[in-house]
């Protein structure tokens, strides 16, 4: 069973000629089949955690370990991490000029699966996955994320999640910028992947709204670069009522 | 992609006069009483090199070009050597291939040299090549002209003439190492159709400066595909004018500028005849320190050229730091009685965020870069519409990617 283990993770960024510590000792274990929600106020370091796990070059790991099934993730390059089974649905997906969605998806699937998917079954697979996410077939011929609306970008991220079938999926604010319909469609996509029981999900969010569609097994409150409280789904209800104030006072904006 | 784009319509050009253009470099649409394309050249067109002063680099037409790397083509110090270039012409049956002297009456009909190097080439060549496709001859095989540099200095002149309603594809390959200046003329009779693919696949030290003049007959169509990969300095000047109404010109270009290379494409479409069309689309990818691409797109719609329909576009993809693009579209309109006129220029970067995104989907770095470049060029290649040329270009791009995008 695939397990992502994060131990005492410390991460810094370079900003204005100074080094700023963003993550200050994160501990978290995500097992295949589990869904963990990470909730926290703006600027608490949620995206930093997501990017650091995926290997974004802007973030420097200054301490701690991350392993996937015992393998040292921090030693791997960005593409190696993806091929090892990590997937990051980004808060702000990037536009890639000149590369069509269909070409991108196929190249990516080829890299992740280790061989090119058979063309006939692949075309069908993509088409059906797009239909389930209410994506117009014309998206396949557009350039990756170029001119996509916020909601379209998020659907495109979940499309990749469905096609690439990672071991651990990190979804960074996949819910933000979505209207209710889009939120439902995207959540259904995430749930389809979860129902296979083969993915561990790390759902990063600011709002509890998405948790009505995607039921987490565990909820973690993130503040000032670390997990400050963990609990079951009921913790989300508490946050819904009380907000983050109890956690941020005197902590977050140091 | 941090892209600046512009495609002003004629409406805006009419209403506002000169428009600021939001491209990464300068560009303009001018509603001019008199052509500034003509007035900004440092001397009027001439076949005689002595009519042009030696450029010092600040002239409008030379300001982007590294004169010191032209190996003397611009100042008369380059002298033809015996072993300059070897030219091999293979033509299907029905085509006449000749080598003629300087006084042959068929030379110099499509256009006149507009700068010192083109005039130098015209003043210095000894023999010219003339390839003729007789009227109503429709070729099913391309004419192939292989120009191979043998390490010397050469001045060349080539004429390709199609009689009325003739149809041909010409592929000109440039390989090897040379310092070459030349003029190429394309003369299209009424209703003729010519596709020319000029591939600059030079070795890394080569210097190649050439003016291409196309004279498009009534209802004729000319399609030029310029592909520049190699060379130290390549400066090409494709120019089109029309000999009758109903002519069409499509000018496509592709360049891949590597570290240290200077690749300059200066185009001019002179709408000097009513009811003609032109479409210009050039795309370039750059990578490495001091890779420098220059694209000048001049389109002139003369007062008499009613019913003109023209569009020009240049796009650049900068893959690494240290590369530089100068892209200057320039549309001059002397009559409002036209069908359409527009231009667009955009330079985008392939940046670390894009690379991260692709790699986060399992795609290795070198593959990610290739994916982007291949996709960028594919859009253009698909417009060419000649299947075997498209295939060859894709193969060529793959080869270039293999060699340079590591
Ligand atoms: N590349 C960077 N350069 C400088 N500062 C950064 C960088 N990335 C993150 N930070 C800073 O680190 C802190 C945490 O940012 P992060 O994006 O991880 O927060 P977040 O919890 O995802 O917030 P949000 O809810 O707004 O998405 C912020 O103060 C942010 O400004
Ligand atoms: Mg965030």
XYZ file of C-alpha atoms and ligand atoms in Angstrom:
692
model
C 0.000 0.000 0.000
C 1.451 3.320 -1.098
C 2.316 5.698 1.703
C 3.554 9.266 1.579
C 5.400 10.207 4.737
C 6.323 13.772 5.525
C 8.509 14.212 8.591
C 9.484 17.520 10.172
C 9.609 19.286 6.824
C 11.226 22.731 6.815
C 11.146 24.868 3.693
C 12.456 28.329 2.881
C 12.084 30.730 -0.039
C 14.320 33.541 -1.175
C 12.442 36.808 -1.101
C 13.923 40.300 -1.416
C 17.459 39.156 -0.714
C 16.406 37.432 2.436
C 15.607 33.857 3.258
C 12.183 33.270 4.680
C 11.159 30.076 6.400
C 7.649 29.125 5.316
C 7.254 25.549 6.467
C 8.311 25.011 10.048
C 8.146 21.321 10.687
C 5.302 19.567 8.881
C 4.425 16.006 9.859
C 1.876 14.085 7.863
C 1.281 10.555 6.622
C -1.061 9.913 3.704
C -1.903 6.333 2.811
C -3.426 4.986 -0.335
C -7.205 5.109 -0.092
C -7.228 7.904 2.497
C -8.361 11.462 2.043
C -6.781 14.207 4.096
C -8.006 17.753 4.028
C -5.541 20.500 4.846
C -7.266 23.710 5.748
C -5.711 26.977 6.604
C -5.797 30.717 6.166
C -4.221 32.571 3.251
C -0.495 32.647 3.426
C -0.195 29.838 5.955
C 1.997 27.822 3.599
C -0.407 25.319 2.045
C 0.763 25.867 -1.522
C 4.345 25.893 -0.340
C 3.802 22.395 1.028
C 2.209 21.273 -2.245
C 4.985 22.739 -4.421
C 7.720 21.438 -2.163
C 6.348 17.916 -2.453
C 6.247 18.251 -6.242
C 9.785 19.640 -6.325
C 9.327 23.224 -7.488
C 12.802 24.778 -7.752
C 11.823 27.961 -5.904
C 11.491 26.170 -2.612
C 14.484 25.022 -0.627
C 14.136 22.105 1.727
C 16.193 22.912 4.801
C 15.157 19.997 6.977
C 13.054 16.887 7.307
C 12.236 13.992 5.029
C 9.612 12.989 2.510
C 9.286 9.393 1.382
C 6.907 7.576 -0.918
C 6.877 3.873 -0.102
C 10.193 4.359 1.581
C 11.811 6.042 -1.434
C 13.377 9.447 -0.809
C 11.173 11.870 -2.716
C 13.404 14.865 -2.015
C 16.211 13.234 -3.980
C 14.056 12.942 -7.080
C 13.702 15.456 -9.896
C 10.270 16.906 -10.605
C 9.511 14.448 -13.390
C 10.806 11.496 -11.381
C 8.418 12.378 -8.574
C 5.528 12.394 -11.005
C 6.583 9.071 -12.439
C 6.918 7.679 -8.919
C 3.229 8.433 -8.452
C 2.925 11.960 -7.075
C 0.451 14.293 -8.714
C -0.100 17.958 -7.999
C -3.241 19.670 -9.236
C -2.099 23.263 -9.162
C -3.822 26.249 -7.667
C -2.724 28.256 -10.690
C -2.192 25.947 -13.680
C 0.349 27.280 -16.153
C -0.264 28.181 -19.796
C 2.013 26.365 -22.209
C 2.137 27.963 -25.654
C 2.353 25.764 -28.698
C 1.399 22.543 -26.974
C -2.076 21.158 -27.541
C -3.951 19.491 -24.717
C -4.158 16.226 -26.637
C -0.440 16.189 -27.340
C 0.335 17.125 -23.747
C -1.905 14.458 -22.262
C -0.495 11.751 -24.465
C 3.113 12.727 -23.803
C 2.414 12.817 -20.114
C 0.577 9.487 -20.063
C 3.424 7.951 -22.048
C 5.953 9.214 -19.522
C 3.958 8.110 -16.487
C 2.940 4.712 -17.823
C 6.340 3.979 -19.275
C 4.938 3.260 -22.733
C 2.753 5.038 -25.226
C -0.893 4.169 -24.706
C -2.485 2.400 -27.671
C -3.910 5.105 -29.859
C -7.411 3.712 -30.297
C -8.110 3.016 -26.658
C -6.368 6.235 -25.660
C -8.544 8.456 -27.809
C -11.607 6.805 -26.323
C -10.256 7.080 -22.798
C -9.605 10.807 -23.153
C -12.905 11.459 -24.849
C -14.871 9.725 -22.121
C -12.931 11.385 -19.340
C -13.575 14.773 -20.922
C -17.261 14.030 -21.257
C -17.517 13.118 -17.599
C -15.990 16.489 -16.717
C -18.301 18.352 -19.093
C -15.343 19.475 -21.191
C -16.008 20.297 -24.802
C -14.020 18.051 -27.198
C -12.534 21.186 -28.776
C -10.365 21.595 -25.669
C -8.178 18.781 -26.908
C -6.948 20.963 -29.749
C -6.343 24.087 -27.717
C -3.017 24.965 -26.207
C -2.531 23.854 -22.629
C -4.393 26.270 -20.341
C -4.082 29.082 -22.875
C -7.165 31.247 -22.595
C -8.886 28.746 -20.306
C -11.226 30.199 -17.714
C -10.441 29.504 -14.073
C -12.986 26.700 -13.983
C -11.732 25.165 -17.232
C -8.200 25.085 -15.889
C -9.351 23.178 -12.819
C -11.293 20.675 -14.909
C -8.229 20.158 -17.005
C -6.231 19.412 -13.849
C -8.770 16.816 -12.736
C -8.818 15.345 -16.232
C -5.112 14.703 -15.821
C -5.701 13.226 -12.385
C -8.168 10.763 -13.864
C -5.897 9.821 -16.750
C -2.626 9.599 -14.859
C -3.926 7.644 -11.858
C -1.291 8.661 -9.320
C -0.610 6.994 -5.985
C -0.848 10.274 -4.128
C -2.767 13.280 -5.408
C -2.237 16.721 -3.941
C -5.068 19.036 -4.898
C -4.173 22.637 -4.187
C -7.348 24.706 -3.928
C -8.986 22.857 -6.758
C -12.231 24.350 -5.467
C -11.267 27.996 -5.642
C -12.768 30.004 -8.464
C -15.432 27.396 -9.234
C -19.144 28.028 -9.309
C -21.423 25.463 -7.705
C -21.959 23.428 -10.874
C -18.299 23.284 -11.711
C -17.476 22.426 -8.122
C -19.842 19.469 -8.307
C -18.405 18.241 -11.619
C -14.841 18.546 -10.402
C -15.634 16.909 -7.056
C -17.266 14.000 -8.845
C -14.067 13.596 -10.824
C -12.003 13.495 -7.651
C -14.448 11.041 -6.090
C -14.232 8.697 -9.082
C -10.502 8.510 -8.569
C -10.872 8.105 -4.808
C -13.389 5.311 -5.201
C -10.801 3.172 -6.907
C -9.207 3.033 -3.460
C -5.821 3.353 -5.118
C -5.029 6.961 -4.450
C -4.172 8.850 -1.336
C -5.618 12.352 -1.537
C -4.305 15.492 0.042
C -7.000 18.069 -0.429
C -5.789 21.586 0.244
C -8.480 24.140 0.689
C -9.329 27.408 2.294
C -13.079 26.798 2.454
C -15.188 23.951 3.798
C -17.512 24.085 0.788
C -15.756 21.342 -1.179
C -15.901 19.013 1.816
C -19.634 18.662 1.255
C -18.788 16.808 -1.925
C -15.543 15.151 -0.979
C -15.662 13.593 2.467
C -12.263 13.584 4.149
C -11.135 10.899 6.555
C -8.855 13.353 8.294
C -8.822 17.124 8.614
C -5.700 19.102 9.490
C -5.587 22.738 10.368
C -2.565 24.477 8.889
C -1.282 27.690 10.350
C 1.994 29.547 10.132
C 3.784 26.748 8.353
C 2.733 23.728 10.340
C -0.186 21.501 11.208
C -1.623 22.848 14.431
C -4.544 20.490 14.899
C -5.720 17.227 13.393
C -9.021 15.460 13.678
C -11.807 13.771 11.783
C -14.401 15.290 9.464
C -16.001 17.014 12.425
C -13.024 19.374 12.657
C -14.156 20.904 9.373
C -17.532 21.701 10.888
C -15.839 23.461 13.728
C -13.799 25.530 11.259
C -16.948 26.311 9.331
C -18.460 27.833 12.457
C -15.485 29.421 14.102
C -13.149 30.243 11.245
C -9.385 30.265 11.636
C -9.194 32.991 14.219
C -8.555 30.678 17.114
C -5.490 29.355 15.284
C -3.995 32.466 13.787
C -3.976 34.721 16.806
C -0.448 35.533 17.668
C 0.863 32.871 15.301
C 0.335 33.384 11.630
C 1.673 36.811 10.880
C 5.048 36.732 12.454
C 3.384 32.980 -22.095
C 3.923 36.619 -21.405
C 2.770 37.643 -24.778
C 2.249 40.983 -26.291
C 0.024 40.853 -29.275
C -1.377 43.176 -31.753
C -3.463 42.827 -34.798
C -4.907 46.200 -35.510
C -7.515 46.356 -38.188
C -7.639 48.726 -41.028
C -10.403 50.552 -39.243
C -8.095 51.551 -36.467
C -5.356 52.368 -38.901
C -7.636 54.676 -40.817
C -9.010 56.355 -37.792
C -5.924 56.924 -35.790
C -2.945 57.326 -38.038
C 0.251 55.825 -36.705
C -0.591 53.400 -33.950
C 1.518 52.366 -31.062
C 1.947 48.648 -31.244
C 2.052 46.501 -28.190
C 4.634 44.028 -29.354
C 7.848 43.403 -27.539
C 9.647 45.592 -29.980
C 8.727 48.406 -32.246
C 6.099 48.178 -34.907
C 3.856 50.529 -36.707
C 1.020 51.081 -39.035
C 1.394 54.236 -40.963
C -1.071 55.865 -43.246
C 1.529 57.489 -45.373
C 1.385 59.897 -48.220
C 4.725 58.625 -49.334
C 6.462 55.400 -48.546
C 8.764 55.509 -45.592
C 9.987 52.042 -46.538
C 11.590 53.682 -49.540
C 12.837 56.816 -47.847
C 14.503 55.096 -44.971
C 16.879 53.114 -47.167
C 20.280 54.735 -47.357
C 20.370 54.711 -51.152
C 17.886 54.046 -53.959
C 17.871 50.528 -55.443
C 20.719 49.915 -57.878
C 22.593 47.082 -59.574
C 25.865 48.899 -59.002
C 27.636 48.469 -55.696
C 29.309 51.863 -55.969
C 25.895 53.516 -55.668
C 25.800 52.413 -52.031
C 28.021 53.858 -49.333
C 29.794 51.346 -47.133
C 27.434 50.892 -44.178
C 28.664 51.791 -40.731
C 25.852 50.085 -38.839
C 23.554 52.899 -37.837
C 21.556 52.873 -41.095
C 17.991 51.707 -40.741
C 18.572 48.623 -42.880
C 21.779 47.635 -41.117
C 21.156 48.593 -37.542
C 20.428 45.049 -36.342
C 23.161 43.340 -38.345
C 26.626 42.599 -36.914
C 28.646 44.092 -39.798
C 31.909 42.885 -38.318
C 30.744 39.320 -38.820
C 29.849 39.738 -42.514
C 33.436 38.806 -43.454
C 33.763 41.831 -45.709
C 30.636 41.342 -47.815
C 29.497 44.851 -46.998
C 32.718 46.817 -47.566
C 34.210 45.267 -50.690
C 36.964 43.365 -48.910
C 35.356 39.987 -49.531
C 36.728 38.656 -52.805
C 35.402 35.589 -54.584
C 37.588 32.521 -54.264
C 37.667 29.642 -56.699
C 36.167 27.150 -54.315
C 33.256 29.188 -53.028
C 30.139 27.133 -53.364
C 29.144 24.191 -55.511
C 25.729 24.404 -57.078
C 23.997 21.293 -58.298
C 20.645 21.536 -60.036
C 18.425 18.519 -60.552
C 15.361 19.146 -62.606
C 12.697 16.893 -64.045
C 12.255 16.602 -67.777
C 10.870 19.645 -69.534
C 12.817 22.091 -67.407
C 15.684 24.076 -68.914
C 18.733 24.538 -66.735
C 21.333 27.021 -67.976
C 24.419 28.817 -66.817
C 24.643 32.223 -68.442
C 26.887 35.263 -68.528
C 26.319 38.620 -66.886
C 24.810 40.168 -69.993
C 21.930 37.715 -70.310
C 18.733 39.688 -70.834
C 16.756 37.584 -68.399
C 18.707 38.755 -65.365
C 17.565 41.477 -63.029
C 13.941 41.560 -64.121
C 12.241 40.648 -60.838
C 13.814 43.366 -58.753
C 16.806 45.551 -58.095
C 19.274 45.213 -55.204
C 18.195 47.419 -52.337
C 21.246 47.319 -50.167
C 24.985 47.311 -50.509
C 25.521 43.553 -50.139
C 22.853 42.658 -52.695
C 24.394 45.178 -55.104
C 27.839 43.774 -54.313
C 26.585 40.323 -55.244
C 25.094 41.633 -58.467
C 28.247 43.507 -59.354
C 30.550 40.589 -58.578
C 28.973 37.373 -59.865
C 30.530 35.843 -62.980
C 27.958 33.291 -64.062
C 24.274 33.136 -63.268
C 21.960 30.147 -63.136
C 18.705 30.276 -65.041
C 16.053 27.605 -64.555
C 13.044 27.828 -66.826
C 9.783 25.948 -66.642
C 8.017 26.423 -69.946
C 4.469 27.645 -70.094
C 1.720 25.223 -69.114
C 4.259 22.695 -67.863
C 3.056 21.194 -64.611
C 5.849 19.433 -62.765
C 5.076 16.507 -60.522
C 8.585 16.329 -59.080
C 10.408 19.194 -57.410
C 13.391 20.973 -58.895
C 16.241 20.581 -56.435
C 19.055 23.049 -56.152
C 21.834 22.056 -53.789
C 24.152 24.883 -52.814
C 27.072 23.481 -50.897
C 29.663 25.719 -49.320
C 33.254 24.676 -49.934
C 34.723 27.073 -47.429
C 35.317 30.036 -49.757
C 33.699 33.317 -50.735
C 31.113 33.396 -53.508
C 28.740 35.782 -55.234
C 25.788 34.176 -56.915
C 22.808 34.901 -59.039
C 19.921 32.580 -59.731
C 16.790 33.073 -61.813
C 13.807 30.760 -61.688
C 11.209 31.550 -64.286
C 7.837 29.925 -64.790
C 5.920 30.492 -68.003
C 2.194 31.126 -67.989
C 0.213 28.457 -66.128
C 3.312 26.447 -65.317
C 3.451 24.835 -61.882
C 6.569 23.891 -59.957
C 8.057 23.219 -56.564
C 11.670 24.255 -56.065
C 13.746 23.174 -53.100
C 16.978 25.066 -52.500
C 19.255 23.563 -49.883
C 22.199 25.439 -48.438
C 24.762 23.356 -46.608
C 28.458 23.441 -45.797
C 30.553 26.454 -45.008
C 30.779 29.582 -47.169
C 30.637 33.322 -47.277
C 27.900 33.808 -49.825
C 26.070 36.831 -51.130
C 23.505 36.496 -53.848
C 20.285 37.460 -55.483
C 17.545 35.014 -56.381
C 14.790 35.948 -58.779
C 11.451 34.260 -59.135
C 9.449 35.265 -62.161
C 5.944 33.912 -62.382
C 4.022 34.157 -65.634
C 0.269 34.659 -65.646
C -1.550 31.946 -63.739
C 1.698 30.208 -62.735
C 2.108 28.510 -59.392
C 5.472 28.337 -57.688
C 6.401 26.985 -54.300
C 9.983 27.595 -53.221
C 11.507 26.095 -50.127
C 14.824 27.632 -49.195
C 16.585 25.789 -46.406
C 19.557 27.432 -44.719
C 21.169 24.479 -43.029
C 24.681 25.881 -43.038
C 27.611 24.863 -40.900
C 28.142 27.089 -37.956
C 30.690 29.490 -39.475
C 28.821 30.266 -42.692
C 27.736 33.778 -43.648
C 24.863 34.085 -46.082
C 23.277 37.305 -47.272
C 20.707 37.221 -50.027
C 17.911 39.166 -51.601
C 15.009 37.189 -53.052
C 12.830 39.000 -55.548
C 9.547 37.517 -56.647
C 7.578 39.063 -59.469
C 4.109 37.574 -59.413
C 2.160 37.568 -62.661
C -1.526 38.068 -63.172
C -3.532 35.467 -61.204
C -0.290 33.707 -60.350
C 0.482 32.345 -56.922
C 3.809 32.349 -55.212
C 4.558 30.511 -52.033
C 7.876 30.850 -50.298
C 8.987 28.764 -47.352
C 12.201 29.961 -45.742
C 13.778 27.663 -43.180
C 16.845 28.929 -41.368
C 18.676 26.725 -38.911
C 22.378 27.124 -39.486
C 25.071 29.685 -40.135
C 26.880 32.302 -38.120
C 25.082 35.150 -39.873
C 22.142 34.620 -42.193
C 20.413 37.696 -43.520
C 17.700 37.136 -46.082
C 15.565 39.678 -47.774
C 12.538 38.109 -49.471
C 10.630 40.656 -51.524
C 7.483 40.382 -53.549
C 5.869 42.627 -56.111
C 3.108 41.990 -58.598
C 3.085 42.224 -62.377
C -0.679 41.892 -62.745
C -3.933 41.781 -60.815
C -5.143 38.723 -58.930
C -1.684 37.639 -57.771
C -1.187 35.889 -54.473
C 1.881 35.557 -52.302
C 2.320 33.471 -49.204
C 5.560 33.869 -47.332
C 6.215 31.363 -44.614
C 9.302 31.226 -42.491
C 10.763 29.148 -39.738
C 13.983 29.788 -37.900
C 15.757 28.208 -35.007
C 18.387 30.514 -33.657
C 21.018 28.951 -31.413
C 23.648 30.491 -29.178
C 25.768 33.041 -31.020
C 23.787 32.912 -34.259
C 22.412 35.963 -36.003
C 19.432 35.194 -38.224
C 17.713 38.070 -39.899
C 14.697 37.932 -42.165
C 13.611 41.183 -43.746
C 10.498 40.955 -45.828
C 8.846 43.361 -48.133
C 5.580 42.883 -49.920
C 4.966 45.720 -52.317
C 1.306 45.870 -53.225
C 1.909 47.856 -56.368
C -1.030 46.344 -58.289
C -4.752 46.216 -57.497
C -6.563 43.126 -56.188
C -3.597 41.107 -54.997
C -3.204 39.132 -51.817
C -0.366 38.473 -49.443
C -0.013 36.453 -46.294
C 3.183 36.426 -44.265
C 3.756 34.073 -41.328
C 7.175 33.646 -39.738
C 7.942 31.780 -36.551
C 11.200 31.471 -34.709
C 12.545 29.713 -31.658
C 15.675 30.966 -29.924
C 17.945 29.531 -27.341
C 21.337 30.190 -25.857
C 23.531 33.172 -25.183
C 23.576 35.814 -27.888
C 21.138 34.044 -30.133
C 19.739 36.945 -32.119
C 16.751 36.833 -34.435
C 15.589 39.826 -36.397
C 12.340 39.962 -38.281
C 11.330 42.985 -40.301
C 8.013 42.761 -42.064
C 7.319 45.631 -44.399
C 4.047 45.637 -46.260
C 3.381 48.522 -48.538
C -0.020 49.131 -50.069
C 0.452 51.681 -52.808
C -2.242 54.189 -53.688
C -3.115 52.308 -56.848
C -3.426 48.935 -55.111
C -7.146 48.911 -54.479
C -8.678 45.664 -53.288
C -5.501 44.523 -51.537
C -5.825 41.835 -48.893
C -2.815 41.343 -46.655
C -1.867 39.942 -43.295
C 1.524 39.482 -41.693
C 2.496 37.712 -38.529
C 5.677 36.983 -36.642
C 5.945 34.907 -33.509
C 8.986 34.087 -31.466
C 9.537 31.633 -28.701
C 12.467 32.373 -26.427
C 13.619 29.197 -24.725
C 16.435 30.486 -22.549
C 17.873 33.669 -21.143
C 20.445 35.518 -23.190
C 18.601 35.350 -26.506
C 17.295 38.440 -28.218
C 14.509 39.098 -30.695
C 13.824 42.215 -32.701
C 10.492 41.967 -34.438
C 9.260 44.926 -36.417
C 6.066 44.632 -38.419
C 5.370 47.663 -40.535
C 2.320 48.245 -42.640
C 2.020 51.280 -44.848
C -1.297 52.022 -46.422
C -1.671 54.614 -49.125
C -5.237 53.723 -50.034
C -8.288 52.965 -47.951
C -9.965 50.996 -50.723
C -8.738 47.625 -49.611
C -10.190 44.332 -48.437
C -8.069 43.884 -45.365
C -4.733 44.642 -43.795
C -3.362 43.502 -40.493
C -0.286 42.493 -38.649
C 0.682 40.732 -35.452
C 3.933 40.264 -33.653
C 4.445 38.395 -30.427
C 7.413 37.142 -28.502
C 6.849 34.694 -25.689
C 9.106 32.959 -23.291
C 9.269 29.343 -22.393
C 9.864 29.821 -18.733
C 10.614 27.802 -15.648
C 6.973 27.667 -14.609
C 6.005 26.055 -17.887
C 8.874 23.634 -17.575
C 7.821 22.799 -14.027
C 4.250 22.198 -15.111
C 5.241 19.757 -17.835
C 7.784 17.983 -15.643
C 5.226 17.691 -12.848
C 3.329 15.535 -15.314
C 6.223 13.141 -15.617
C 7.725 14.616 -18.775
C 11.549 14.776 -18.675
C 13.103 18.202 -19.155
C 14.545 17.718 -22.649
C 11.283 16.177 -23.811
C 9.346 19.104 -22.347
C 11.422 21.608 -24.281
C 11.036 19.678 -27.491
C 7.332 19.338 -26.983
C 6.993 23.077 -26.769
C 9.152 23.850 -29.797
C 7.636 21.130 -31.948
C 4.130 22.321 -31.148
C 5.060 25.914 -31.797
C 6.348 25.142 -35.288
C 3.723 22.530 -36.154
C 1.039 25.190 -36.390
C 2.969 26.879 -39.142
C 4.124 23.762 -40.962
C 0.524 22.630 -41.313
C -0.272 25.759 -43.270
C 2.213 24.956 -46.004
C -0.110 22.512 -47.684
C 2.469 20.475 -49.621
C 2.531 17.103 -47.902
C 6.090 15.980 -48.629
C 7.491 19.397 -47.782
C 5.607 19.360 -44.514
C 7.014 15.943 -43.701
C 10.502 16.996 -44.602
C 10.238 20.069 -42.430
C 8.935 18.126 -39.469
C 11.843 15.731 -39.887
C 14.244 18.669 -40.137
C 12.821 20.238 -36.997
C 13.140 16.923 -35.168
C 16.748 16.704 -36.296
C 17.439 20.227 -35.100
C 15.725 19.515 -31.802
C 17.721 16.331 -31.423
C 20.930 18.235 -31.994
C 20.286 21.339 -29.991
C 17.544 21.013 -27.405
C 19.276 18.766 -24.955
N 8.108 32.052 -4.288
C 7.879 32.800 -3.194
N 8.588 33.906 -2.990
C 8.355 34.650 -1.888
N 7.450 34.379 -0.969
C 6.721 33.282 -1.118
C 6.891 32.434 -2.251
N 6.017 31.428 -2.160
C 5.338 31.633 -1.022
N 5.766 32.731 -0.393
C 5.251 33.266 0.853
O 5.060 32.184 1.734
C 3.863 32.330 2.451
C 2.984 31.113 2.218
O 2.527 31.129 0.880
P 1.612 29.973 0.286
O 1.346 30.297 -1.112
O 2.239 28.668 0.577
O 0.289 30.146 1.173
P -1.122 29.458 1.006
O -1.423 28.897 2.347
O -1.138 28.545 -0.126
O -2.056 30.701 0.755
P -3.386 30.834 -0.141
O -4.514 30.359 0.718
O -3.491 32.303 -0.384
O -3.209 30.032 -1.363
C 3.244 33.631 2.014
O 3.610 34.626 2.933
C 3.889 33.883 0.672
O 3.962 35.242 0.394
Mg -2.145 28.495 -1.929
